[in-house]
Coordinates of N, CA and C in Angstrom, one line a residue:
M1 N -30.0 -22.9 -12.5 CA -29.1 -22.1 -11.8 C -28.8 -22.2 -10.6
K2 N -29.2 -23.2 -9.5 CA -28.5 -22.7 -8.5 C -26.6 -23.9 -8.8
R3 N -26.7 -24.8 -9.8 CA -25.2 -24.9 -9.8 C -24.5 -24.0 -10.7
F4 N -24.8 -23.6 -11.1 CA -24.1 -22.3 -11.9 C -23.8 -21.0 -10.8
L5 N -24.9 -20.8 -9.7 CA -24.1 -19.9 -8.5 C -23.7 -20.6 -7.6
V6 N -23.3 -21.9 -7.6 CA -22.4 -22.0 -6.8 C -20.9 -22.3 -7.5
A7 N -21.1 -22.1 -8.2 CA -19.8 -22.1 -9.4 C -18.8 -20.8 -9.5
A8 N -20.2 -19.9 -9.5 CA -20.3 -18.7 -9.7 C -18.9 -17.4 -8.5
N9 N -19.8 -18.4 -7.1 CA -19.7 -17.9 -6.1 C -18.3 -18.6 -5.7
L10 N -17.7 -20.0 -5.7 CA -17.0 -20.6 -5.9 C -15.4 -19.7 -6.8
A11 N -16.1 -19.5 -7.7 CA -15.0 -18.9 -9.0 C -14.6 -17.5 -8.0
F12 N -15.8 -17.1 -7.5 CA -15.2 -15.7 -6.5 C -14.3 -16.2 -5.8
L13 N -14.3 -16.2 -5.0 CA -13.7 -16.9 -3.4 C -11.9 -17.4 -4.1
L14 N -12.5 -18.2 -5.2 CA -10.5 -18.7 -5.6 C -10.1 -17.1 -5.9
A15 N -11.2 -16.5 -7.1 CA -10.0 -15.1 -7.2 C -9.8 -14.1 -6.4
A16 N -10.4 -14.3 -5.0 CA -10.1 -13.4 -4.6 C -8.8 -13.3 -4.1
G17 N -8.4 -14.5 -3.9 CA -6.5 -14.5 -3.5 C -5.9 -14.1 -4.4
A18 N -6.4 -14.2 -5.7 CA -5.3 -14.3 -7.1 C -5.6 -12.8 -7.4
S19 N -6.4 -11.3 -6.8 CA -6.6 -10.3 -7.5 C -5.5 -9.6 -7.3
R20 N -4.9 -9.1 -8.2 CA -3.7 -8.5 -8.4 C -4.2 -6.2 -8.9
A21 N -3.4 -6.2 -8.6 CA -3.1 -4.5 -9.1 C -2.6 -5.3 -11.4
A22 N -3.7 -4.0 -11.5 CA -3.3 -4.3 -13.2 C -2.0 -3.5 -13.8
G23 N -1.1 -3.9 -14.4 CA -0.1 -3.4 -15.0 C 1.7 -4.0 -14.6
A24 N 0.9 -4.7 -13.3 CA 1.7 -5.1 -12.4 C 2.4 -6.6 -12.3
P25 N 3.7 -6.3 -12.7 CA 4.4 -7.8 -13.5 C 4.2 -8.9 -12.7
D26 N 3.8 -10.4 -12.9 CA 3.5 -11.6 -13.1 C 3.7 -11.9 -11.9
V27 N 3.0 -12.2 -11.0 CA 3.0 -12.4 -9.1 C 3.5 -13.4 -9.1
D28 N 3.5 -14.6 -10.1 CA 3.6 -16.2 -9.5 C 5.4 -15.9 -10.2
D29 N 5.5 -15.3 -10.9 CA 7.1 -15.0 -10.8 C 8.0 -14.2 -10.1
D30 N 7.1 -12.6 -9.3 CA 8.1 -11.8 -9.2 C 7.4 -12.0 -7.4
N31 N 8.2 -11.5 -6.6 CA 8.2 -11.3 -5.2 C 8.8 -9.4 -4.9
A32 N 8.2 -9.4 -3.6 CA 9.3 -7.9 -3.2 C 10.7 -8.8 -2.6
T33 N 11.9 -7.8 -2.8 CA 12.6 -8.1 -1.8 C 12.3 -8.3 -0.7
V34 N 12.9 -8.3 0.1 CA 13.2 -8.2 2.2 C 14.7 -8.1 2.2
Q35 N 15.1 -6.3 2.9 CA 16.6 -7.0 3.0 C 16.0 -6.1 5.1
V36 N 16.8 -6.8 5.5 CA 16.9 -6.0 6.9 C 18.2 -4.6 6.7
V37 N 17.6 -3.9 7.8 CA 18.0 -2.4 7.5 C 18.2 -2.2 9.6
P38 N 19.4 -3.1 9.9 CA 19.3 -3.0 11.3 C 19.9 -1.6 12.1
A39 N 20.1 -0.5 11.2 CA 20.1 0.4 11.9 C 19.0 1.2 12.4
Q40 N 18.0 1.0 11.3 CA 16.4 1.0 11.7 C 15.4 0.1 12.2
H41 N 15.6 -0.8 12.5 CA 15.4 -1.7 12.9 C 14.3 -2.2 12.1
A42 N 14.3 -2.1 11.5 CA 13.7 -2.2 9.7 C 13.7 -3.3 8.9
L43 N 12.8 -3.6 8.1 CA 12.8 -4.5 7.0 C 12.5 -3.2 5.8
L44 N 13.7 -3.3 4.9 CA 13.3 -2.9 3.6 C 12.4 -4.1 2.6
V45 N 11.3 -3.0 2.6 CA 10.8 -4.4 1.5 C 10.8 -3.4 -0.1
T46 N 10.6 -4.0 -1.4 CA 10.7 -3.6 -2.3 C 10.6 -4.2 -3.2
G47 N 9.4 -3.8 -4.3 CA 9.1 -4.6 -5.2 C 7.5 -5.2 -5.7
V48 N 7.2 -6.2 -6.1 CA 6.2 -6.4 -6.6 C 5.5 -7.6 -4.8
I49 N 4.1 -7.0 -5.0 CA 3.7 -8.0 -3.9 C 3.2 -9.1 -4.5
G50 N 4.0 -10.3 -4.4 CA 3.6 -11.2 -4.8 C 2.9 -12.4 -4.3
N51 N 3.0 -14.2 -4.7 CA 2.1 -14.6 -3.8 C 2.9 -15.3 -2.3
R52 N 4.6 -15.1 -2.7 CA 5.0 -15.4 -1.2 C 4.9 -14.2 -0.2
F53 N 4.9 -13.3 -0.1 CA 4.8 -11.8 0.4 C 5.0 -11.9 1.7
E54 N 3.5 -12.6 2.4 CA 2.9 -12.7 3.3 C 4.8 -13.5 4.5
S55 N 4.6 -15.0 3.7 CA 5.2 -15.9 4.3 C 6.7 -15.1 4.3
D56 N 7.0 -14.6 3.7 CA 8.7 -14.0 3.5 C 8.3 -12.9 4.8
I57 N 8.2 -11.6 4.2 CA 7.9 -11.1 5.2 C 7.6 -12.0 7.5
R58 N 6.7 -12.7 7.3 CA 6.3 -13.4 8.4 C 8.3 -13.8 8.6
A59 N 8.5 -14.6 7.9 CA 10.0 -15.6 8.3 C 10.9 -14.8 8.3
A60 N 11.3 -13.0 8.0 CA 12.2 -12.4 8.1 C 12.2 -11.7 9.7
L61 N 10.2 -11.0 9.8 CA 10.3 -11.2 11.2 C 11.4 -12.2 12.1
D62 N 10.8 -13.4 12.0 CA 10.6 -14.1 12.5 C 12.2 -14.8 13.3
R63 N 13.2 -14.1 12.5 CA 14.5 -14.0 12.4 C 14.6 -12.8 13.2
N64 N 14.1 -11.9 12.6 CA 14.6 -10.1 13.8 C 13.4 -10.0 13.8
P65 N 13.9 -10.7 15.0 CA 12.0 -10.3 16.4 C 12.5 -9.2 17.0
D66 N 13.4 -7.7 16.6 CA 13.1 -6.9 17.1 C 13.0 -5.5 16.1
T67 N 12.5 -5.7 14.8 CA 12.2 -5.1 14.0 C 11.1 -4.3 14.8
Q68 N 10.9 -2.9 14.3 CA 9.9 -1.9 14.3 C 9.3 -1.5 13.3
R69 N 9.7 -1.5 12.3 CA 8.6 -1.0 11.2 C 9.2 -1.9 9.6
L70 N 8.2 -1.7 9.0 CA 8.3 -1.8 7.1 C 8.4 -0.9 6.3
I71 N 9.5 -1.2 5.9 CA 9.5 0.4 4.9 C 9.2 0.0 4.0
V72 N 8.2 0.8 3.1 CA 8.0 -0.4 1.8 C 7.5 0.6 0.3
N73 N 8.4 -0.2 -0.4 CA 7.8 1.0 -2.3 C 7.2 0.1 -2.6
G74 N 6.8 -0.2 -4.1 CA 6.4 -0.7 -5.1 C 5.5 -0.8 -5.8
P75 N 5.0 -1.6 -6.9 CA 4.0 -1.2 -8.1 C 2.5 -1.5 -7.7
G76 N 2.3 -2.7 -6.2 CA 1.2 -3.6 -6.5 C 1.8 -4.6 -6.8
G77 N 0.3 -5.1 -6.5 CA 0.2 -7.0 -6.5 C -1.1 -7.1 -6.0
M78 N -0.5 -8.2 -4.6 CA -1.8 -8.8 -5.2 C -2.4 -8.4 -2.9
R79 N -3.6 -7.9 -3.2 CA -4.4 -7.1 -2.2 C -4.7 -8.4 -1.6
A80 N -4.6 -9.5 -1.3 CA -5.4 -10.1 -0.2 C -3.5 -10.1 1.0
Q81 N -2.8 -11.2 -0.4 CA -1.6 -10.4 0.6 C -1.1 -9.4 0.9
A82 N -1.0 -8.4 0.4 CA -0.8 -7.0 1.4 C -1.8 -6.8 2.8
L83 N -2.8 -6.8 2.7 CA -3.8 -6.9 3.5 C -3.4 -8.0 5.0
R84 N -2.9 -8.8 4.6 CA -2.4 -10.0 5.4 C -1.4 -9.6 6.0
V85 N -0.3 -9.1 5.3 CA 0.7 -8.0 6.2 C 0.6 -6.7 6.7
A86 N -0.9 -6.1 6.5 CA -0.8 -5.1 7.3 C -1.5 -5.6 8.9
E87 N -2.0 -6.9 8.3 CA -2.6 -7.5 9.6 C -1.3 -7.7 10.3
L88 N -0.5 -8.5 10.3 CA 0.1 -9.1 10.6 C 1.4 -7.9 11.2
A89 N 1.5 -7.2 10.4 CA 2.4 -5.8 10.9 C 1.4 -5.3 12.3
N90 N 0.0 -5.2 12.1 CA -0.7 -4.3 13.4 C -0.5 -5.4 14.5
R91 N -0.9 -7.2 14.3 CA -0.6 -7.4 15.7 C 0.7 -7.5 16.5
R92 N 1.7 -7.1 15.7 CA 2.9 -6.8 16.2 C 4.0 -5.3 16.2
G93 N 2.8 -4.7 16.1 CA 2.8 -3.2 16.3 C 3.8 -2.5 15.7
L94 N 4.3 -2.6 14.8 CA 5.3 -2.5 14.0 C 4.2 -0.6 13.2
A95 N 5.4 0.0 12.6 CA 4.9 1.1 11.9 C 5.1 0.4 9.9
V96 N 4.5 1.0 9.6 CA 4.6 0.6 7.8 C 5.0 2.2 7.2
R97 N 6.0 2.2 6.7 CA 6.6 3.5 6.9 C 6.2 3.6 4.9
V98 N 5.9 4.5 3.6 CA 6.4 4.0 2.5 C 7.7 5.5 2.2
S99 N 8.5 4.5 1.4 CA 9.9 5.5 1.3 C 9.6 5.7 0.1
G100 N 9.7 6.1 -0.9 CA 9.6 6.0 -2.6 C 8.0 6.1 -3.2
R101 N 7.8 5.2 -3.9 CA 6.6 5.5 -5.0 C 6.2 4.1 -4.5
C102 N 4.7 4.1 -3.7 CA 3.7 3.0 -3.2 C 2.7 3.1 -3.6
A103 N 2.6 1.9 -4.7 CA 0.8 2.3 -5.4 C -0.5 1.1 -5.2
S104 N -0.9 1.4 -5.4 CA -2.2 -0.2 -5.5 C -2.6 -0.8 -4.3
A105 N -1.9 -2.3 -4.8 CA -2.2 -3.2 -3.6 C -1.5 -2.8 -2.1
C106 N -0.3 -1.7 -2.4 CA 1.5 -1.7 -1.4 C 0.4 -0.5 -1.4
A107 N -0.1 0.3 -1.6 CA -0.9 2.1 -1.1 C -2.1 1.4 0.2
L108 N -2.3 0.0 -0.3 CA -4.0 -0.2 0.8 C -2.9 -0.6 1.6
M109 N -2.2 -1.4 1.4 CA -1.1 -1.7 2.8 C -1.2 -1.3 3.6
W110 N -0.2 0.0 3.0 CA 0.3 1.1 4.2 C -1.2 1.9 4.6
A111 N -2.9 1.5 4.3 CA -3.8 2.7 4.9 C -4.1 1.3 5.3
A112 N -4.1 0.0 5.4 CA -4.9 -0.7 6.4 C -3.8 -0.5 7.9
A113 N -2.9 -0.4 7.6 CA -1.8 -0.4 9.0 C -1.8 1.1 9.5
N114 N -1.4 0.4 10.9 CA -2.3 1.0 12.4 C -1.6 2.4 12.3
T115 N -0.3 1.8 12.0 CA 1.0 3.0 12.2 C 1.4 3.3 11.0
R116 N 1.4 4.7 10.9 CA 2.3 5.0 8.8 C 3.0 6.0 9.5
E117 N 4.0 5.9 8.5 CA 4.8 6.7 8.2 C 5.4 7.4 7.0
M118 N 5.5 8.2 6.0 CA 5.3 8.4 4.7 C 6.9 9.8 4.7
T119 N 8.3 9.6 4.1 CA 8.7 10.3 4.0 C 8.1 11.1 2.8
F120 N 9.1 12.9 3.0 CA 8.3 13.6 2.5 C 8.2 13.5 0.9
D121 N 8.9 13.2 0.6 CA 9.4 12.8 -0.8 C 9.0 11.8 -1.7
S122 N 7.5 11.1 -1.1 CA 7.0 9.9 -1.6 C 5.7 10.0 -2.3
G123 N 5.2 9.0 -2.5 CA 4.1 9.4 -3.8 C 3.2 8.2 -3.0
L124 N 2.0 8.3 -3.0 CA 0.7 7.2 -3.0 C -0.5 7.3 -4.0
G125 N -0.3 6.4 -4.3 CA -1.0 6.0 -5.7 C -2.2 4.9 -6.0
L126 N -3.3 5.8 -6.5 CA -5.0 4.7 -6.4 C -5.0 4.7 -7.7
H127 N -6.0 3.7 -7.8 CA -6.8 3.5 -9.2 C -7.7 2.4 -8.8
R128 N -8.9 2.0 -9.7 CA -9.3 1.1 -9.6 C -8.6 -0.9 -9.1
S129 N -9.6 -1.1 -9.2 CA -9.0 -2.9 -8.9 C -9.3 -3.4 -10.7
A130 N -8.4 -4.1 -10.2 CA -8.6 -5.0 -11.8 C -8.3 -6.2 -11.7
L131 N -8.4 -7.3 -12.9 CA -8.4 -9.2 -12.3 C -6.9 -9.5 -12.8
D132 N -6.4 -10.3 -13.0 CA -5.3 -10.6 -14.1 C -6.3 -11.2 -15.1
P133 N -6.2 -11.2 -16.4 CA -6.4 -11.2 -17.5 C -6.2 -12.8 -17.8
S134 N -5.8 -13.5 -17.0 CA -5.7 -14.7 -17.3 C -6.3 -15.9 -16.2
L135 N -6.6 -14.9 -15.5 CA -7.8 -16.0 -14.7 C -9.6 -16.6 -15.4
A136 N -9.7 -17.7 -15.5 CA -10.7 -17.5 -16.6 C -11.9 -17.9 -15.7
L137 N -12.3 -16.4 -15.3 CA -13.9 -16.4 -14.8 C -14.8 -15.2 -15.6
P138 N -16.2 -16.1 -15.1 CA -17.1 -15.4 -16.2 C -17.3 -14.3 -16.2
D139 N -17.4 -12.9 -17.1 CA -17.6 -11.7 -17.0 C -18.1 -11.2 -15.9
V140 N -19.7 -12.3 -15.5 CA -20.1 -11.2 -14.1 C -19.8 -11.9 -13.4
V141 N -18.9 -13.0 -12.9 CA -17.4 -13.0 -11.2 C -16.6 -12.2 -11.1
R142 N -16.2 -11.5 -12.8 CA -15.1 -10.9 -12.5 C -15.5 -9.2 -12.3
Q143 N -16.7 -8.8 -13.2 CA -17.5 -7.5 -12.3 C -17.7 -7.8 -11.3
K144 N -18.2 -8.9 -10.4 CA -19.0 -8.7 -8.5 C -17.2 -9.0 -7.6
L145 N -16.5 -9.6 -8.8 CA -14.9 -9.5 -8.0 C -14.8 -8.1 -8.3
M146 N -14.4 -7.2 -8.7 CA -13.7 -6.1 -8.9 C -14.6 -4.9 -8.3
A147 N -15.8 -5.3 -8.0 CA -16.7 -4.0 -7.7 C -16.8 -4.1 -5.9
H148 N -16.5 -5.8 -5.6 CA -16.0 -6.1 -4.2 C -15.0 -5.4 -3.8
N149 N -14.1 -5.4 -4.5 CA -12.5 -5.4 -3.9 C -12.7 -3.8 -4.0
D150 N -12.8 -3.2 -4.6 CA -13.5 -1.5 -4.9 C -13.8 -0.9 -3.7
R151 N -14.9 -1.2 -3.5 CA -15.7 -1.1 -2.3 C -15.3 -1.7 -1.4
Q152 N -14.5 -2.6 -0.9 CA -12.7 -2.5 0.0 C -12.0 -2.0 0.1
T153 N -11.5 -1.7 -0.7 CA -10.3 -0.2 -1.1 C -10.8 0.9 -0.3
D154 N -12.4 1.7 -0.6 CA -12.4 2.6 -0.3 C -13.3 2.4 1.1
D155 N -13.3 1.5 2.0 CA -13.2 1.6 3.6 C -12.4 1.1 3.8
V156 N -11.5 0.4 3.3 CA -10.2 0.6 4.1 C -9.6 1.9 3.9
L157 N -9.8 2.5 2.9 CA -8.8 4.4 3.2 C -10.2 5.2 3.8
R158 N -11.0 5.3 3.5 CA -12.4 5.7 5.1 C -11.6 5.8 6.3
R159 N -11.7 4.2 6.3 CA -11.1 3.9 7.6 C -10.1 5.1 8.7
A160 N -8.6 4.5 7.5 CA -7.3 5.4 7.3 C -7.6 6.7 8.1
G161 N -8.4 7.8 7.3 CA -9.2 9.1 7.7 C -8.9 9.8 6.4
F162 N -8.8 9.1 5.2 CA -8.6 9.7 3.9 C -9.7 10.5 3.6
P163 N -9.9 11.7 2.9 CA -11.0 13.0 2.5 C -11.6 11.9 1.5
E164 N -12.9 12.4 1.4 CA -13.6 11.6 0.8 C -13.1 11.9 -0.9
R165 N -12.7 13.0 -1.5 CA -12.2 13.8 -2.3 C -10.7 12.9 -2.7
V166 N -10.1 12.5 -2.3 CA -8.7 11.7 -2.1 C -9.3 10.4 -3.1
I167 N -10.7 9.4 -2.1 CA -11.0 8.5 -2.8 C -12.2 8.2 -3.8
A168 N -12.4 10.1 -3.6 CA -13.4 9.8 -5.5 C -12.6 9.5 -6.5
V169 N -10.9 10.3 -6.4 CA -10.3 10.2 -7.2 C -9.4 8.5 -7.6
G170 N -9.7 7.9 -6.4 CA -8.5 7.0 -6.4 C -9.9 5.7 -7.5
A171 N -11.0 5.8 -6.9 CA -12.4 5.2 -7.5 C -12.9 5.4 -8.7
S172 N -12.4 6.5 -9.4 CA -12.7 6.8 -10.7 C -11.5 7.0 -11.9
T173 N -10.2 6.6 -11.2 CA -9.1 6.4 -12.1 C -9.0 5.1 -12.3
P174 N -8.7 5.2 -13.5 CA -8.7 3.2 -14.2 C -7.6 2.6 -13.9
S175 N -7.8 0.9 -14.1 CA -6.7 0.3 -13.9 C -5.6 0.0 -14.3
S176 N -5.6 0.8 -16.0 CA -4.6 1.0 -16.4 C -3.9 2.0 -15.8
A177 N -4.7 2.9 -15.5 CA -3.7 4.3 -15.2 C -3.6 4.7 -13.2
M178 N -3.1 5.7 -13.2 CA -3.0 5.5 -11.7 C -2.5 7.5 -10.9
S179 N -3.2 7.4 -9.7 CA -3.4 9.1 -9.5 C -2.7 9.1 -8.6
W180 N -1.4 9.9 -8.1 CA -0.5 10.3 -7.3 C -1.1 11.2 -6.2
F181 N -0.4 11.0 -5.0 CA -0.5 12.1 -3.8 C 0.4 11.9 -3.1
S182 N 0.8 13.2 -2.9 CA 1.6 13.5 -2.6 C 1.6 13.2 -0.3
P183 N 2.6 13.5 0.2 CA 2.4 13.4 1.3 C 1.8 15.2 1.8
Y184 N 1.6 16.0 1.4 CA 1.6 17.1 1.4 C -0.2 17.2 0.9
E185 N -0.5 16.4 -0.2 CA -1.7 16.4 -0.3 C -2.8 15.6 0.7
L186 N -2.1 14.6 1.6 CA -2.7 13.6 2.4 C -3.0 14.0 3.7
K187 N -1.8 14.7 4.1 CA -1.3 15.9 5.3 C -2.9 16.8 5.6
T188 N -2.9 18.2 4.7 CA -4.3 18.7 4.3 C -5.5 17.9 4.1
G189 N -5.2 17.2 4.2 CA -6.7 16.4 3.4 C -6.6 15.8 5.0
G190 N -6.1 15.5 6.1 CA -6.3 15.2 6.8 C -6.5 13.2 7.6
V191 N -5.0 13.1 6.6 CA -4.6 11.7 6.4 C -3.4 11.3 7.9
P192 N -4.2 10.5 9.4 CA -2.9 10.9 10.0 C -2.0 9.8 9.4
F193 N -0.8 10.6 9.8 CA 0.5 9.5 9.4 C 1.4 10.6 10.3
Q194 N 3.0 9.8 10.1 CA 4.2 10.5 10.6 C 4.9 10.8 10.1
L195 N 5.0 11.5 9.1 CA 5.9 12.7 8.2 C 7.0 12.3 8.5
L196 N 8.3 12.6 7.8 CA 9.5 12.0 7.7 C 10.4 12.7 6.8
D197 N 12.0 13.6 7.0 CA 12.6 13.5 6.0 C 13.2 12.2 5.6
T198 N 14.1 12.4 4.8 CA 15.0 10.6 4.5 C 15.3 10.3 5.1
T199 N 16.1 11.3 6.2 CA 16.8 10.4 7.1 C 16.0 9.2 8.0
G200 N 14.7 9.3 8.7 CA 13.9 9.6 9.1 C 13.3 9.9 10.0
H201 N 13.9 10.9 10.3 CA 13.8 12.2 11.3 C 12.3 12.9 11.4
A202 N 11.7 13.5 12.3 CA 10.3 13.8 11.9 C 10.1 15.3 11.6
A203 N 9.5 15.3 10.5 CA 9.3 16.1 9.5 C 8.0 16.9 9.3
S204 N 7.8 18.3 9.1 CA 6.4 18.8 8.7 C 6.4 19.7 7.3
L205 N 5.1 19.9 7.6 CA 5.4 20.8 5.6 C 4.8 22.4 6.0
D206 N 5.3 23.2 5.3 CA 4.2 24.5 5.0 C 2.8 24.1 4.5
A207 N 2.2 24.9 5.3 CA 0.7 24.2 4.7 C 0.4 25.3 3.5
R208 N 1.2 26.5 3.2 CA 0.9 27.2 1.6 C 1.7 26.9 0.4
S209 N 2.6 26.2 1.3 CA 4.1 25.9 -0.4 C 3.9 24.5 -0.3
G210 N 3.7 23.7 0.6 CA 4.3 21.8 1.1 C 5.2 21.9 0.7
R211 N 6.3 23.0 1.2 CA 7.5 22.7 1.5 C 8.1 22.3 2.6
L212 N 9.2 21.2 2.9 CA 9.4 21.0 4.3 C 10.1 21.8 4.7
V213 N 9.4 22.4 6.2 CA 10.2 23.4 7.2 C 10.6 22.6 8.5
R214 N 10.8 21.3 8.8 CA 11.2 20.7 9.5 C 11.7 19.5 9.4
G215 N 12.6 19.7 10.0 CA 13.6 18.0 9.9 C 14.6 18.2 9.6
A216 N 15.6 17.2 9.8 CA 16.8 17.3 9.3 C 17.5 17.5 8.6
V217 N 16.8 17.6 7.0 CA 16.9 18.5 5.8 C 17.1 19.3 5.4
A218 N 15.1 19.8 6.2 CA 15.3 21.6 5.8 C 16.3 21.8 7.1
D219 N 17.4 21.4 8.4 CA 17.8 22.2 9.2 C 18.9 22.6 8.2
A220 N 19.6 21.1 8.0 CA 20.8 20.9 7.1 C 20.6 22.4 6.1
S221 N 19.8 22.3 5.1 CA 19.5 23.7 3.9 C 19.7 24.9 4.8
R222 N 19.3 25.3 6.1 CA 19.1 26.7 6.1 C 20.6 26.7 7.3
S223 N 21.6 25.9 7.4 CA 22.1 26.0 7.7 C 23.2 26.6 7.3
T224 N 23.0 26.2 6.3 CA 23.8 26.4 4.9 C 23.9 27.9 3.9
Q225 N 22.5 28.4 3.9 CA 21.9 29.6 3.6 C 23.1 31.0 4.3

């Protein structure tokens, strides 16, 4: 029995670093692209959070020390890599901005960041965790690890100020599906972040309609009426 528990705990620890979002492309073959956006003092990070994610981001930051933010979008990937990049951003005082769709581990990374930004036309996707089916784990270990990951996700979202309703919806969404949340839903739910228009200017939303009422895009729209 003791030997089984030792083996199970070892498998748990090994799998923790390899857990990824269900339905995400193979993180062994895919990894997000990292591009420098000098005009915004930013790194544009697009795609799957793979096993080179942290090292690629760290290398890009070392080459571009004036970087002020990470602009992210993607379907998710390896949650341990995502959380390590959030920690890296926090240590360096970087904002993490969602521009487009950011789901699963990507959403977890955004929530774990101290300074969060989001463009008004973006979406944040949440669901229960899953493990790569190719991982040869006893079922009891697999279930234990997924439960641990789900608790960790809830804790990260709660610390970030997500309302219990949103946390509950994400926790009840199967790993094979996704629940999407708009900036309007997150703002009215009390999640603290800087809302931006698509040009990167500060913006605000109408509390009733959810429409953009302040920002460069909204100002340009009114000036043509």
